[in-house]
mmCIF file of C-alpha atoms in Angstrom:
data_model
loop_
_atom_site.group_PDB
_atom_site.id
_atom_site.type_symbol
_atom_site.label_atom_id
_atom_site.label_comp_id
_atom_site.label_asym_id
_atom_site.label_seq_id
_atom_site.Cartn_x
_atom_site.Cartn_y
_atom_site.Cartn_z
ATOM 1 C CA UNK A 1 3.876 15.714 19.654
ATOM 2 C CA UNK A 2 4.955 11.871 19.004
ATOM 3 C CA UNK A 3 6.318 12.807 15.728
ATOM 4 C CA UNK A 4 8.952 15.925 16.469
ATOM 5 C CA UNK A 5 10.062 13.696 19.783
ATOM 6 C CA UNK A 6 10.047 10.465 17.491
ATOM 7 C CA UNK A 7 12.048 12.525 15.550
ATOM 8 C CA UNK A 8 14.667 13.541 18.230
ATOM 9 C CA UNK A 9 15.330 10.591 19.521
ATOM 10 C CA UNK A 10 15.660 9.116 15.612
ATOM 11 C CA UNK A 11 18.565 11.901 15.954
ATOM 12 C CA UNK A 12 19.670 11.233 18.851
ATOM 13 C CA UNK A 13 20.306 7.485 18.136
ATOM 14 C CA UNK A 14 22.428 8.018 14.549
ATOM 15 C CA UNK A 15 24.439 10.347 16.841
ATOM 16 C CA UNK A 16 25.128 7.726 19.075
ATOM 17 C CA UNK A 17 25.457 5.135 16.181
ATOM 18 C CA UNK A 18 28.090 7.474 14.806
ATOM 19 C CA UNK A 19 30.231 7.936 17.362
ATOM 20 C CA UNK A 20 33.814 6.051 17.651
ATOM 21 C CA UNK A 21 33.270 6.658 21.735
ATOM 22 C CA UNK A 22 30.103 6.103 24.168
ATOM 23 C CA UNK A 23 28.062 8.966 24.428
ATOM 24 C CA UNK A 24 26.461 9.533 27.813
ATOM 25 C CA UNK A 25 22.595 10.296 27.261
ATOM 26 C CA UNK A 26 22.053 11.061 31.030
ATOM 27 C CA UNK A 27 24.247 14.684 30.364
ATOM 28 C CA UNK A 28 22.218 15.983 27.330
ATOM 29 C CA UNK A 29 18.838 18.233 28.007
ATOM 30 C CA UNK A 30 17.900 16.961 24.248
ATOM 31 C CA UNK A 31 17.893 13.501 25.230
ATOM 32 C CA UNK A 32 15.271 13.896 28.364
ATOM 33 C CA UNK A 33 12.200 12.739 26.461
ATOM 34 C CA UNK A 34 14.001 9.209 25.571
ATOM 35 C CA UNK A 35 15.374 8.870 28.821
ATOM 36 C CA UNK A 36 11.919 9.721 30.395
ATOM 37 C CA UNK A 37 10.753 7.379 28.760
ATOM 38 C CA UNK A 38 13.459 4.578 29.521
ATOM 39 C CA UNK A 39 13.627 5.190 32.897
ATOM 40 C CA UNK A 40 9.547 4.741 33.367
ATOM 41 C CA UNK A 41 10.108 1.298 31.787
ATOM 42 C CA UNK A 42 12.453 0.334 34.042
ATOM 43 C CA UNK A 43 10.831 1.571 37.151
ATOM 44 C CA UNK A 44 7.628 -0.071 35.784
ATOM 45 C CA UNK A 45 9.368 -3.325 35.881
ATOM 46 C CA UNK A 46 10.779 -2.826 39.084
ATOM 47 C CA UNK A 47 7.375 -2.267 40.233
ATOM 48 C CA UNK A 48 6.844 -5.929 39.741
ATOM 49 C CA UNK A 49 9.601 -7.145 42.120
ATOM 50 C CA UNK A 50 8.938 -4.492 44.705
ATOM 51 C CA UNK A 51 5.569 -3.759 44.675
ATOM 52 C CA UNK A 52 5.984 0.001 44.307
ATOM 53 C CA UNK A 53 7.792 1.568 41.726
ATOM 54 C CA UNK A 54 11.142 2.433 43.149
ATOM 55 C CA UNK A 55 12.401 6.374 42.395
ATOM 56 C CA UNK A 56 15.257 5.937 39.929
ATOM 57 C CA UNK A 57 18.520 8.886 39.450
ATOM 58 C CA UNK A 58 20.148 7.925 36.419
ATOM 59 C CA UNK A 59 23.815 8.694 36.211
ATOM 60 C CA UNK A 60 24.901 7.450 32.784
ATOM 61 C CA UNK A 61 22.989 6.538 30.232
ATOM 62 C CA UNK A 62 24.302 4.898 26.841
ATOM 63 C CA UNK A 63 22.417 3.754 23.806
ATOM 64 C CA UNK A 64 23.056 1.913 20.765
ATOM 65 C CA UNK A 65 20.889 0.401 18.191
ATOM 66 C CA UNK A 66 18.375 -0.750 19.728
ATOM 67 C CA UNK A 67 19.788 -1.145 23.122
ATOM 68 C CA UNK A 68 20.148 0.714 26.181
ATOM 69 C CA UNK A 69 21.956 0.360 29.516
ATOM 70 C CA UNK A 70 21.620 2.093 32.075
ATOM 71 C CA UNK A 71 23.748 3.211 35.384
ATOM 72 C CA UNK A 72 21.615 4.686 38.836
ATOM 73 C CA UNK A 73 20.825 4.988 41.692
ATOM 74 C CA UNK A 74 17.509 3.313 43.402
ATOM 75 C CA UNK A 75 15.200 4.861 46.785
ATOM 76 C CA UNK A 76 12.018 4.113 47.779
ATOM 77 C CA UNK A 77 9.263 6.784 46.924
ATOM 78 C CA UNK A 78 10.349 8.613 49.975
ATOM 79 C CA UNK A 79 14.211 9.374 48.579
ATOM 80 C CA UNK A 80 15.522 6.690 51.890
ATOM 81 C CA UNK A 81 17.281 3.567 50.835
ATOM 82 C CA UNK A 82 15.884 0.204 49.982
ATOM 83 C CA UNK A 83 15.889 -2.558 52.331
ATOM 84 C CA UNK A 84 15.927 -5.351 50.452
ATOM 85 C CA UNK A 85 15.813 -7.865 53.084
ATOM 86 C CA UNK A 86 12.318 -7.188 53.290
ATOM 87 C CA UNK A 87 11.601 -8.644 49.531
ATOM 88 C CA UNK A 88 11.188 -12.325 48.815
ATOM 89 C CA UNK A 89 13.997 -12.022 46.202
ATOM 90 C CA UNK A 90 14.072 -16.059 45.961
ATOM 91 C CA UNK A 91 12.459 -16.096 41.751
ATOM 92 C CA UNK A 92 15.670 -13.448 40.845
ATOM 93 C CA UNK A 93 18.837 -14.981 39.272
ATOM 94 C CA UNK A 94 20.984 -15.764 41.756
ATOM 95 C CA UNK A 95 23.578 -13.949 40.565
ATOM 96 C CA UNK A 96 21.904 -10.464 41.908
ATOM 97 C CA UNK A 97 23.537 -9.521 44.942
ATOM 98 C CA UNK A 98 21.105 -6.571 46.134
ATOM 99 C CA UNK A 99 23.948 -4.848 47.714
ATOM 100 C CA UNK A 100 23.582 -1.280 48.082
ATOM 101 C CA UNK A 101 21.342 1.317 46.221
ATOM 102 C CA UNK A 102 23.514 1.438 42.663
ATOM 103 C CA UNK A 103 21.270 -0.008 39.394
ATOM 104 C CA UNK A 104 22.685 -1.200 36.381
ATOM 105 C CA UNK A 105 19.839 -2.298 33.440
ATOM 106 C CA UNK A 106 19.745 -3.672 30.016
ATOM 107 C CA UNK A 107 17.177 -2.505 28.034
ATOM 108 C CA UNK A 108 15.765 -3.546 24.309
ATOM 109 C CA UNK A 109 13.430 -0.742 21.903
ATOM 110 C CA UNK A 110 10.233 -2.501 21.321
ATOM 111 C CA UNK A 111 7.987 -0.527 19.063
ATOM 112 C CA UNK A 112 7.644 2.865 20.837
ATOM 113 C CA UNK A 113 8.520 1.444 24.284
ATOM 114 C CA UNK A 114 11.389 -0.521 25.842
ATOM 115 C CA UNK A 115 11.830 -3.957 27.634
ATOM 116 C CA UNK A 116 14.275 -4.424 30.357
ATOM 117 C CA UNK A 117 16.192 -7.923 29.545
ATOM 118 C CA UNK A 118 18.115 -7.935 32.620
ATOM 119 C CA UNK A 119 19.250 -5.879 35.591
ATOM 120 C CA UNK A 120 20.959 -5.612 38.839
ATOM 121 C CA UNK A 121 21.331 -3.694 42.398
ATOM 122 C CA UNK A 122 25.133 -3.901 42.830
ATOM 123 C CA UNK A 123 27.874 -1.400 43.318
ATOM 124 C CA UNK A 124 29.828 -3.995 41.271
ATOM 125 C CA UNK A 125 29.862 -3.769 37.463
ATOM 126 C CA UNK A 126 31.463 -6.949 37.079
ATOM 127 C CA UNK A 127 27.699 -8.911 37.292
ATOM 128 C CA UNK A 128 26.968 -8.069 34.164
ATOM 129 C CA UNK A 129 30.136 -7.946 32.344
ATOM 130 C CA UNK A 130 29.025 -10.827 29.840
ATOM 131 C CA UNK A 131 25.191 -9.033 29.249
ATOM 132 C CA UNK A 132 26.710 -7.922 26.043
ATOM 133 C CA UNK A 133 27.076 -11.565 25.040
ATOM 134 C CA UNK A 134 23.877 -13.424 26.289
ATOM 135 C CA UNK A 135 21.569 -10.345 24.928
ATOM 136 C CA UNK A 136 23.293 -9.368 21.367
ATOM 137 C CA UNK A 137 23.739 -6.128 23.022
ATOM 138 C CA UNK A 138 26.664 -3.513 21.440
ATOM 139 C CA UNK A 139 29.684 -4.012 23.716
ATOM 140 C CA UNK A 140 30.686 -0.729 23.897
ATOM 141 C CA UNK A 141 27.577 0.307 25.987
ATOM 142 C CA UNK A 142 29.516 -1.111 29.061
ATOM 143 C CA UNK A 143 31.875 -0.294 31.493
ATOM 144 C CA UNK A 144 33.310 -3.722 31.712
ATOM 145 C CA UNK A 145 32.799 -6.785 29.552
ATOM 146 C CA UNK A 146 34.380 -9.978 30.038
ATOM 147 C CA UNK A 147 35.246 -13.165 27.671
ATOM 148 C CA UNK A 148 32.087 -14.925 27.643
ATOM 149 C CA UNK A 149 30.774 -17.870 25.574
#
């Protein structure tokens, strides 16, 4: 089983490699297995903030060498919204806003699974618009970048 889905996504990443335009992972049935498996690693780290593991909806997904981002929304297990006042947030970066329910994350291959470098509950895009420059990540898995040093 590891090797025909290893396989897939090995596919699934030249595609995305090879393409002069983002392609959106979250729209093709092929790519489920990857994003499965993407989407447990965030919620998984999530789990560590939160205490529970937070029910993710991903609405774009791009990948790129190595890297993923991601674009969501977040509920608790029982599909209502998140109050986040309820969190001590106060060990987050303080650029995180928690406004809202919409998830953006940044996500690195390692080995077989994936680490989540950074991430953010924000309708706003423009809190991580410089990700692609403090992570090495591909620019073109964004929505917005900005001039960063």
């Amino acid at each position: 089983m590891r090797k025909p889905s290893f396989f897939l996504f090995l596919l699934l990443g030249q595609l995305a490699f090879s393409q002069g335009s983002r392609v959106d992972f979250a729209k093709l049935e092929e790519a489920l297995p990857q994003r499965t498996v993407i989407t447990e690693a965030y919620r998984n780290h999530l789990k560590t903030t939160f205490g529970f593991p937070p029910a993710i909806t991903i609405d774009h997904l791009y990948m790129r060498n190595d890297f993923a981002f991601l674009v969501g929304k977040m509920r608790d297990n029982g599909g209502k919204e998140i109050d986040f006042a309820r969190f001590d947030l106060s060990k987050q970066k303080a650029f995180f806003p928690f406004k809202g329910q919409e998830t953006r994350a940044l996500l690195k291959r390692k080995g077989e699974g994936w680490e989540v470098l950074a991430w953010i509950v924000s309708p706003d895009d423009a809190d991580c618009a410089c990700w692609w420059a403090e992570y090495s990540a591909p620019k073109e898995l964004f929505d917005y970048t900005d001039y960063c040093r």
